[in-house]
Short mmCIF file of C-alpha atoms (C1' of nucleotides) in Angstrom, two decimals:
data_model
loop_
_atom_site.label_atom_id
_atom_site.label_comp_id
_atom_site.label_asym_id
_atom_site.label_seq_id
_atom_site.Cartn_x
_atom_site.Cartn_y
_atom_site.Cartn_z
CA MET A 171 95.33 89.82 106.12
CA LYS A 172 92.31 92.61 105.95
CA ARG A 173 90.37 92.17 102.87
CA ASP A 174 89.41 95.04 100.96
CA SER A 175 85.35 95.35 101.18
CA ARG A 176 85.07 98.18 98.52
CA LEU A 177 83.67 96.32 95.84
CA SER A 178 81.23 95.21 97.96
CA GLY A 179 80.38 98.75 99.10
CA VAL A 180 80.54 100.68 95.93
CA LEU A 181 77.91 97.71 94.40
CA HIS A 182 75.51 98.43 96.92
CA VAL A 183 75.65 101.48 96.74
CA LEU A 184 75.22 101.88 93.30
CA LEU A 185 71.49 99.57 94.21
CA HIS A 186 70.58 101.59 96.92
CA MET A 187 71.28 104.77 94.58
CA ALA A 188 69.08 102.53 92.22
CA GLU A 189 66.37 101.56 94.42
CA GLN A 190 65.91 105.49 95.05
CA GLY A 191 65.52 107.20 91.89
CA ALA A 192 65.95 110.76 93.43
CA PRO A 193 69.81 111.71 94.29
CA MET A 194 71.29 110.42 97.39
CA THR A 195 73.40 112.54 99.04
CA SER A 196 76.89 111.20 100.39
CA GLU A 197 75.44 111.01 103.76
CA GLN A 198 72.27 109.46 103.11
CA LEU A 199 74.37 106.30 101.01
CA ALA A 200 77.20 106.60 104.29
CA LYS A 201 74.27 106.00 106.90
CA ALA A 202 72.78 102.96 104.65
CA MET A 203 76.58 101.61 104.58
CA GLN A 204 77.52 102.88 108.11
CA THR A 205 80.56 104.18 106.98
CA HIS A 206 82.18 107.61 106.35
CA PRO A 207 80.60 110.83 103.85
CA VAL A 208 83.76 111.00 102.78
CA VAL A 209 84.43 107.39 102.13
CA ILE A 210 81.31 107.23 100.35
CA ARG A 211 82.78 109.94 98.01
CA ARG A 212 85.78 108.57 97.74
CA THR A 213 84.87 105.02 96.21
CA LEU A 214 82.10 106.76 94.23
CA GLY A 215 84.87 109.37 91.99
CA GLY A 216 86.04 106.29 90.11
CA LEU A 217 82.41 105.64 89.02
CA ARG A 218 81.73 109.29 88.16
CA ASP A 219 85.19 109.88 86.23
CA ALA A 220 83.92 106.29 84.26
CA GLY A 221 80.58 107.53 83.81
CA PHE A 222 78.70 105.52 85.46
CA VAL A 223 77.36 108.11 88.02
CA HIS A 224 76.89 111.47 88.56
CA SER A 225 77.18 114.13 91.34
CA GLU A 226 75.85 117.59 91.77
CA LYS A 227 76.38 119.93 94.46
CA GLY A 228 74.45 122.43 96.50
CA HIS A 229 70.71 122.17 97.22
CA GLY A 230 68.86 118.80 95.95
CA GLY A 231 72.48 117.76 94.96
CA GLY A 232 74.06 114.47 95.57
CA TRP A 233 74.40 111.05 93.58
CA THR A 234 72.50 109.61 90.71
CA ILE A 235 72.96 106.34 88.43
CA ALA A 236 74.10 107.53 84.90
CA LYS A 237 73.33 104.69 83.04
CA PRO A 238 70.56 102.04 82.90
CA LEU A 239 71.74 98.85 85.58
CA ALA A 240 71.66 97.08 82.41
CA ASP A 241 74.61 98.43 81.30
CA ILE A 242 76.52 98.20 83.64
CA THR A 243 78.28 94.84 85.16
CA MET A 244 80.75 94.33 88.58
CA ARG A 245 83.71 94.12 86.10
CA ASP A 246 82.75 97.34 85.37
CA VAL A 247 82.75 98.54 88.81
CA TYR A 248 85.58 96.67 89.47
CA ASP A 249 87.43 97.99 86.70
CA ALA A 250 86.14 102.12 88.07
CA ILE A 251 87.38 101.28 91.38
CA GLY A 252 90.87 101.08 90.10
CA ARG A 253 91.14 96.78 90.00
CA PRO A 254 92.14 96.52 93.38
CA GLY A 255 94.38 93.37 93.93
CA LEU A 256 92.31 90.06 93.93
CA MET A 257 94.31 87.41 95.01
CA ALA A 258 95.46 87.74 98.78
CA MET A 259 98.80 86.03 98.42
CA GLY A 260 101.66 86.85 96.76
CA ASN A 261 105.23 85.88 96.13
CA ARG A 262 107.82 86.44 98.66
CA THR A 263 109.69 88.31 96.33
CA GLU A 264 109.49 90.38 92.81
CA ALA A 265 112.28 89.87 90.97
CA PRO A 266 114.20 86.93 92.79
CA GLY A 267 117.92 86.07 92.02
CA CYS A 268 117.40 82.80 93.51
CA LEU A 269 116.88 80.27 90.68
CA VAL A 270 114.36 77.90 93.20
CA GLU A 271 112.28 80.95 94.25
CA ARG A 272 112.34 81.90 90.34
CA ALA A 273 110.56 78.29 89.50
CA VAL A 274 107.76 78.81 92.79
CA ASN A 275 106.83 81.49 91.80
CA ALA A 276 106.49 80.79 88.29
CA ALA A 277 103.88 78.08 89.02
CA LEU A 278 102.04 80.28 91.84
CA ASP A 279 101.92 82.80 89.24
CA THR A 280 100.62 80.83 86.74
CA SER A 281 97.64 79.65 89.09
CA PHE A 282 96.89 83.09 90.15
CA GLN A 283 96.77 84.58 86.72
CA GLU A 284 94.06 81.87 85.78
CA ALA A 285 92.22 82.49 89.01
CA GLU A 286 91.98 85.93 88.81
CA ALA A 287 90.97 85.92 84.56
CA LEU A 288 88.11 83.44 85.99
CA LEU A 289 86.73 86.00 88.43
CA LEU A 290 87.31 88.85 86.10
CA ALA A 291 85.56 86.95 83.27
CA ARG A 292 82.77 85.66 86.01
CA PHE A 293 82.70 89.73 87.24
CA ALA A 294 81.52 90.28 83.69
CA GLU A 295 78.76 88.32 83.16
CA VAL A 296 76.75 89.99 85.93
CA THR A 297 74.76 92.84 85.58
CA LEU A 298 73.46 95.64 88.36
CA ALA A 299 70.22 95.32 86.92
CA GLU A 300 70.47 90.90 87.62
CA LEU A 301 71.78 92.10 91.12
CA ALA A 302 68.51 94.63 91.45
CA ALA A 303 66.52 91.68 90.47
CA ASP A 304 67.75 89.27 92.66
CA PHE A 305 67.10 91.76 95.45
CA HIS A 306 63.40 91.91 94.65
CA ALA A 307 63.39 88.61 94.42
CA ARG A 308 64.58 88.44 97.85
CA MET A 309 62.48 90.86 99.25
CA ALA A 310 58.92 89.34 97.84
CA ALA A 311 60.13 85.87 99.34
CA ARG A 312 60.43 88.06 102.91
CA SER A 313 56.73 89.24 102.69
CA PRO A 314 53.92 89.05 100.56
CA SER A 315 53.38 93.01 99.96
CA PRO A 316 56.15 95.14 100.85
CA THR A 317 57.14 98.65 99.30
CA THR A 318 60.34 99.05 98.68
CA GLN A 319 61.54 101.22 101.55
CA GLU A 320 60.43 99.48 103.61
CA HIS A 321 62.70 96.57 103.44
CA ILE A 322 66.13 98.46 102.92
CA HIS A 323 67.59 98.41 106.03
CA GLY A 324 65.03 97.21 107.73
CA MET B 188 95.84 95.17 101.57
CA LYS B 189 98.58 92.98 102.63
CA ARG B 190 99.22 90.50 100.69
CA ASP B 191 100.18 86.87 102.45
CA SER B 192 103.60 85.19 101.45
CA ARG B 193 103.95 82.53 103.58
CA LEU B 194 102.71 79.89 100.72
CA SER B 195 106.00 80.96 98.54
CA GLY B 196 108.41 80.88 101.26
CA VAL B 197 107.25 77.44 102.65
CA LEU B 198 107.56 76.31 99.05
CA HIS B 199 111.32 77.78 98.34
CA VAL B 200 112.25 76.47 101.91
CA LEU B 201 110.88 73.06 101.51
CA LEU B 202 112.62 72.82 98.10
CA HIS B 203 116.18 74.17 99.40
CA MET B 204 116.03 71.57 102.09
CA ALA B 205 115.86 69.25 99.14
CA GLU B 206 118.51 70.05 97.45
CA GLN B 207 120.58 70.30 100.30
CA GLY B 208 119.78 66.65 101.54
CA ALA B 209 121.56 67.15 105.17
CA PRO B 210 119.64 68.52 107.91
CA MET B 211 119.60 72.43 107.55
CA THR B 212 119.13 74.45 110.72
CA SER B 213 116.35 77.56 110.52
CA GLU B 214 119.16 79.81 110.59
CA GLN B 215 120.77 78.72 107.54
CA LEU B 216 116.75 78.43 105.95
CA ALA B 217 116.48 82.25 107.36
CA LYS B 218 119.45 83.85 106.19
CA ALA B 219 118.58 82.09 102.76
CA MET B 220 114.99 83.48 102.84
CA GLN B 221 116.47 86.99 104.09
CA THR B 222 113.96 86.05 107.49
CA HIS B 223 113.70 85.52 111.03
CA PRO B 224 114.90 82.05 112.03
CA VAL B 225 111.07 81.64 114.16
CA VAL B 226 109.35 82.77 111.19
CA ILE B 227 110.98 79.58 109.91
CA ARG B 228 110.03 77.50 112.86
CA ARG B 229 106.59 78.47 112.90
CA THR B 230 106.07 78.03 109.28
CA LEU B 231 107.42 74.60 109.08
CA GLY B 232 105.65 73.80 112.39
CA GLY B 233 102.61 72.81 110.47
CA LEU B 234 104.48 71.03 107.77
CA ARG B 235 106.09 69.02 110.65
CA ASP B 236 102.71 67.99 112.48
CA ALA B 237 101.26 67.24 108.77
CA GLY B 238 104.24 64.46 108.36
CA PHE B 239 106.35 66.63 104.92
CA VAL B 240 109.28 67.10 107.34
CA HIS B 241 110.47 66.09 110.64
CA SER B 242 112.66 68.32 112.94
CA GLU B 243 115.61 67.10 115.11
CA LYS B 244 117.14 68.81 118.09
CA GLY B 245 120.75 69.37 119.30
CA HIS B 246 123.73 69.17 117.37
CA GLY B 247 123.34 67.93 113.60
CA GLY B 248 119.86 68.66 114.65
CA GLY B 249 117.58 70.59 111.80
CA TRP B 250 115.28 70.02 109.23
CA THR B 251 114.72 67.58 106.63
CA ILE B 252 111.61 66.39 104.32
CA ALA B 253 110.49 63.25 105.28
CA LYS B 254 108.27 62.25 101.84
CA PRO B 255 109.22 61.99 98.28
CA LEU B 256 109.10 65.44 96.46
CA ALA B 257 106.36 63.72 93.79
CA ASP B 258 103.87 62.78 97.05
CA ILE B 259 103.83 66.60 98.16
CA THR B 260 101.77 68.61 96.03
CA MET B 261 101.36 72.71 96.71
CA ARG B 262 97.67 71.91 97.72
CA ASP B 263 99.14 70.04 100.30
CA VAL B 264 101.41 72.60 101.62
CA TYR B 265 99.02 75.40 101.55
CA ASP B 266 96.78 72.86 103.75
CA ALA B 267 99.91 72.08 106.30
CA ILE B 268 100.34 76.36 106.51
CA GLY B 269 96.74 76.22 107.91
CA ARG B 270 95.07 77.16 104.54
CA PRO B 271 94.88 81.08 105.28
CA GLY B 272 92.59 82.90 103.17
CA LEU B 273 93.04 83.29 98.92
CA MET B 274 91.00 85.86 97.56
CA ALA B 275 91.70 89.88 98.61
CA MET B 276 88.43 90.79 98.68
CA GLY B 277 85.74 90.33 100.94
CA ASN B 278 82.27 91.36 101.83
CA ARG B 279 81.39 94.73 103.82
CA THR B 280 79.22 92.87 106.48
CA GLU B 281 78.90 88.83 107.21
CA ALA B 282 75.40 88.64 107.84
CA PRO B 283 73.91 91.50 106.88
CA GLY B 284 69.93 92.62 107.13
CA CYS B 285 69.75 94.34 104.34
CA LEU B 286 68.57 92.99 101.03
CA VAL B 287 70.88 94.74 98.68
CA GLU B 288 73.65 93.41 100.37
CA ARG B 289 73.03 89.71 100.51
CA ALA B 290 72.15 89.88 96.99
CA VAL B 291 75.65 91.80 96.10
CA ASN B 292 77.13 89.40 98.20
CA ALA B 293 75.60 86.34 96.92
CA ALA B 294 77.03 86.93 93.49
CA LEU B 295 80.22 88.31 94.72
CA ASP B 296 80.64 84.75 96.92
CA THR B 297 79.51 82.92 93.62
CA SER B 298 82.26 84.07 91.66
CA PHE B 299 84.90 83.96 94.73
CA GLN B 300 84.39 80.64 95.28
CA GLU B 301 84.26 79.27 91.82
CA ALA B 302 87.80 81.21 91.61
CA GLU B 303 88.84 79.64 95.00
CA ALA B 304 88.04 75.97 93.63
CA LEU B 305 89.68 76.83 90.50
CA LEU B 306 93.34 77.79 92.47
CA LEU B 307 93.30 74.57 94.80
CA ALA B 308 92.44 72.31 92.07
CA ARG B 309 95.47 73.95 90.29
CA PHE B 310 97.73 73.81 93.76
CA ALA B 311 96.85 69.61 93.72
CA GLU B 312 98.26 69.08 90.40
CA VAL B 313 101.79 70.31 91.32
CA THR B 314 104.12 68.41 93.41
CA LEU B 315 107.45 69.65 94.27
CA ALA B 316 109.43 67.34 92.48
CA GLU B 317 107.73 69.52 89.50
CA LEU B 318 108.80 72.38 90.93
CA ALA B 319 112.37 71.07 91.72
CA ALA B 320 113.02 69.96 87.81
CA ASP B 321 111.85 73.60 86.82
CA PHE B 322 114.76 74.52 89.02
CA HIS B 323 116.34 72.32 87.38
CA ALA B 324 116.06 73.51 84.03
CA ARG B 325 116.27 76.90 85.16
CA MET B 326 119.91 76.19 86.45
CA ALA B 327 120.96 74.06 83.41
CA ALA B 328 119.44 77.14 81.36
CA ARG B 329 121.52 79.70 82.75
CA SER B 330 125.07 78.20 82.70
CA PRO B 331 126.62 74.97 80.96
CA SER B 332 128.11 72.75 83.87
CA PRO B 333 127.08 74.15 87.23
CA THR B 334 127.27 72.38 90.49
CA THR B 335 124.24 72.83 92.51
CA GLN B 336 125.11 74.64 95.71
CA GLU B 337 126.97 77.43 93.22
CA HIS B 338 123.78 78.49 92.15
CA ILE B 339 121.65 78.94 94.59
CA HIS B 340 121.48 82.45 96.24
CA GLY B 341 124.69 82.86 94.34
"C1'" DC C 299 127.40 69.41 131.49
"C1'" DA C 300 127.61 73.14 127.79
"C1'" DT C 301 126.00 73.78 123.92
"C1'" DC C 302 123.01 73.48 120.05
"C1'" DA C 303 118.84 73.67 117.91
"C1'" DC C 304 113.76 73.59 118.36
"C1'" DG C 305 109.09 74.79 120.59
"C1'" DC C 306 106.28 78.43 122.37
"C1'" DA C 307 104.04 82.50 124.05
"C1'" DC C 308 104.44 86.62 123.91
"C1'" DT C 309 105.64 91.47 121.57
"C1'" DA C 310 107.19 94.91 118.02
"C1'" DT C 311 106.93 96.89 113.30
"C1'" DT C 312 105.04 97.57 109.26
"C1'" DT C 313 101.67 97.93 105.51
"C1'" DA C 314 97.26 99.25 103.26
"C1'" DA C 315 92.44 99.70 103.77
"C1'" DA C 316 89.17 102.45 106.42
"C1'" DG C 317 88.23 106.32 109.39
"C1'" DT C 318 88.10 111.34 110.31
"C1'" DT C 319 88.84 115.89 110.09
"C1'" DA C 320 89.53 119.95 107.65
"C1'" DC C 321 88.93 123.09 104.01
"C1'" DA C 322 87.22 124.53 99.53
"C1'" DT C 323 84.66 124.76 95.41
"C1'" DG C 324 80.09 125.14 93.27
"C1'" DA C 325 74.78 124.98 93.57
"C1'" DA C 326 70.50 126.21 95.21
"C1'" DA C 327 67.41 129.30 98.19
"C1'" DC C 328 65.93 132.86 100.32
"C1'" DG D 185 74.59 138.32 97.37
"C1'" DT D 186 74.81 135.85 101.29
"C1'" DT D 187 73.21 131.59 103.39
"C1'" DT D 188 73.06 127.01 102.98
"C1'" DC D 189 73.97 122.72 101.37
"C1'" DA D 190 76.24 119.30 99.19
"C1'" DT D 191 80.73 117.22 96.74
"C1'" DG D 192 85.76 117.81 95.69
"C1'" DT D 193 90.10 116.13 97.70
"C1'" DA D 194 94.00 116.73 100.63
"C1'" DA D 195 96.26 115.27 104.56
"C1'" DC D 196 95.98 112.75 108.85
"C1'" DT D 197 94.82 108.93 112.00
"C1'" DT D 198 92.95 104.56 113.12
"C1'" DT D 199 92.78 99.49 112.90
"C1'" DA D 200 93.68 94.93 111.40
"C1'" DA D 201 96.13 91.15 109.46
"C1'" DA D 202 100.98 89.51 108.06
"C1'" DT D 203 105.43 89.59 109.65
"C1'" DA D 204 109.80 90.04 112.44
"C1'" DG D 205 111.50 89.85 116.72
"C1'" DT D 206 112.67 88.70 121.76
"C1'" DG D 207 112.83 85.22 125.55
"C1'" DC D 208 112.47 81.78 127.76
"C1'" DG D 209 111.50 76.66 128.41
"C1'" DT D 210 113.13 71.72 126.41
"C1'" DG D 211 115.38 68.03 124.64
"C1'" DA D 212 119.85 65.77 122.24
"C1'" DT D 213 124.49 65.75 120.65
"C1'" DG D 214 129.31 65.89 121.84
#
DNA sequence: CATCACGCACTATTTAAAGTTACATGAAAC
DNA sequence: GTTTCATGTAACTTTAAATAGTGCGTGATG
């Protein structure tokens, strides 16, 4: 199957915005993500509506983080991009008349729902502040005294 | 993404085979599953190699269960069809140079791996015998004194 | 030896994500 | 005020993976 990478992508973009401080344009973010500016606008649109980021038009405009990183969890981001499906497998038929299939679906659904619940709970435990801290730890480990910018996409 | 329904489908087919007793041809199974005989052969191929089902050519041939249903778990079936990916989301890039992306991927991977482990553990707990029992319970609930065949795909 | 049924390689269709184009809107600079 | 920059959004195209389908080979039964 083709795996959805929007969550991964949005988290990536948000952390870059946070590192930058100043507003970043869709084009800048798209370059960092090796994707298209419109894709950035699309995915960040949900986060703007949810109040996690702010967008400004015109000269000097672009995207900025609207909340402290410690106040945004991966779960928040997941919700803001529209809660895409988490499980790669599904039932063959939604409302099957066949009782065999109903028994199979019931067993699978139970397991999938448990796994989804666990996943969402884990997402809710991780804030962007923690991800940023992890990033800085990795940067410190890579070289002794770097500046931040030198080590982004280098 | 497009969700994989092979596991659901194979479990369905296996239970029908078990109910039948006699060998069932790919065509019969395909009709019950509303799919193509070749799809049946493909998906059951892995289970044949793993020793869970047996296939016979020629007149009177077809597919039969090769082990007691109590000895086959959903996990066994999952393994036999090639362990398709369970999670619908993935990382944007596999081996990113960007440290921000590495931090994001690490956090996501941890969560996904936990969810997968839980899912596989649940699969391992459910045998086909239990699914068959659930099916019979559903059939009993639907009408007082049915025969098995009347209530498959009716 | 004719028929039945699986085995396999190959091609076609389908679906959702991702990419792209086009154009409208609004803000800042000059 | 008009030019430039940047977002907002709709529509369309491309792409990746599952699923569907075709054709032919092989072996077993009658």
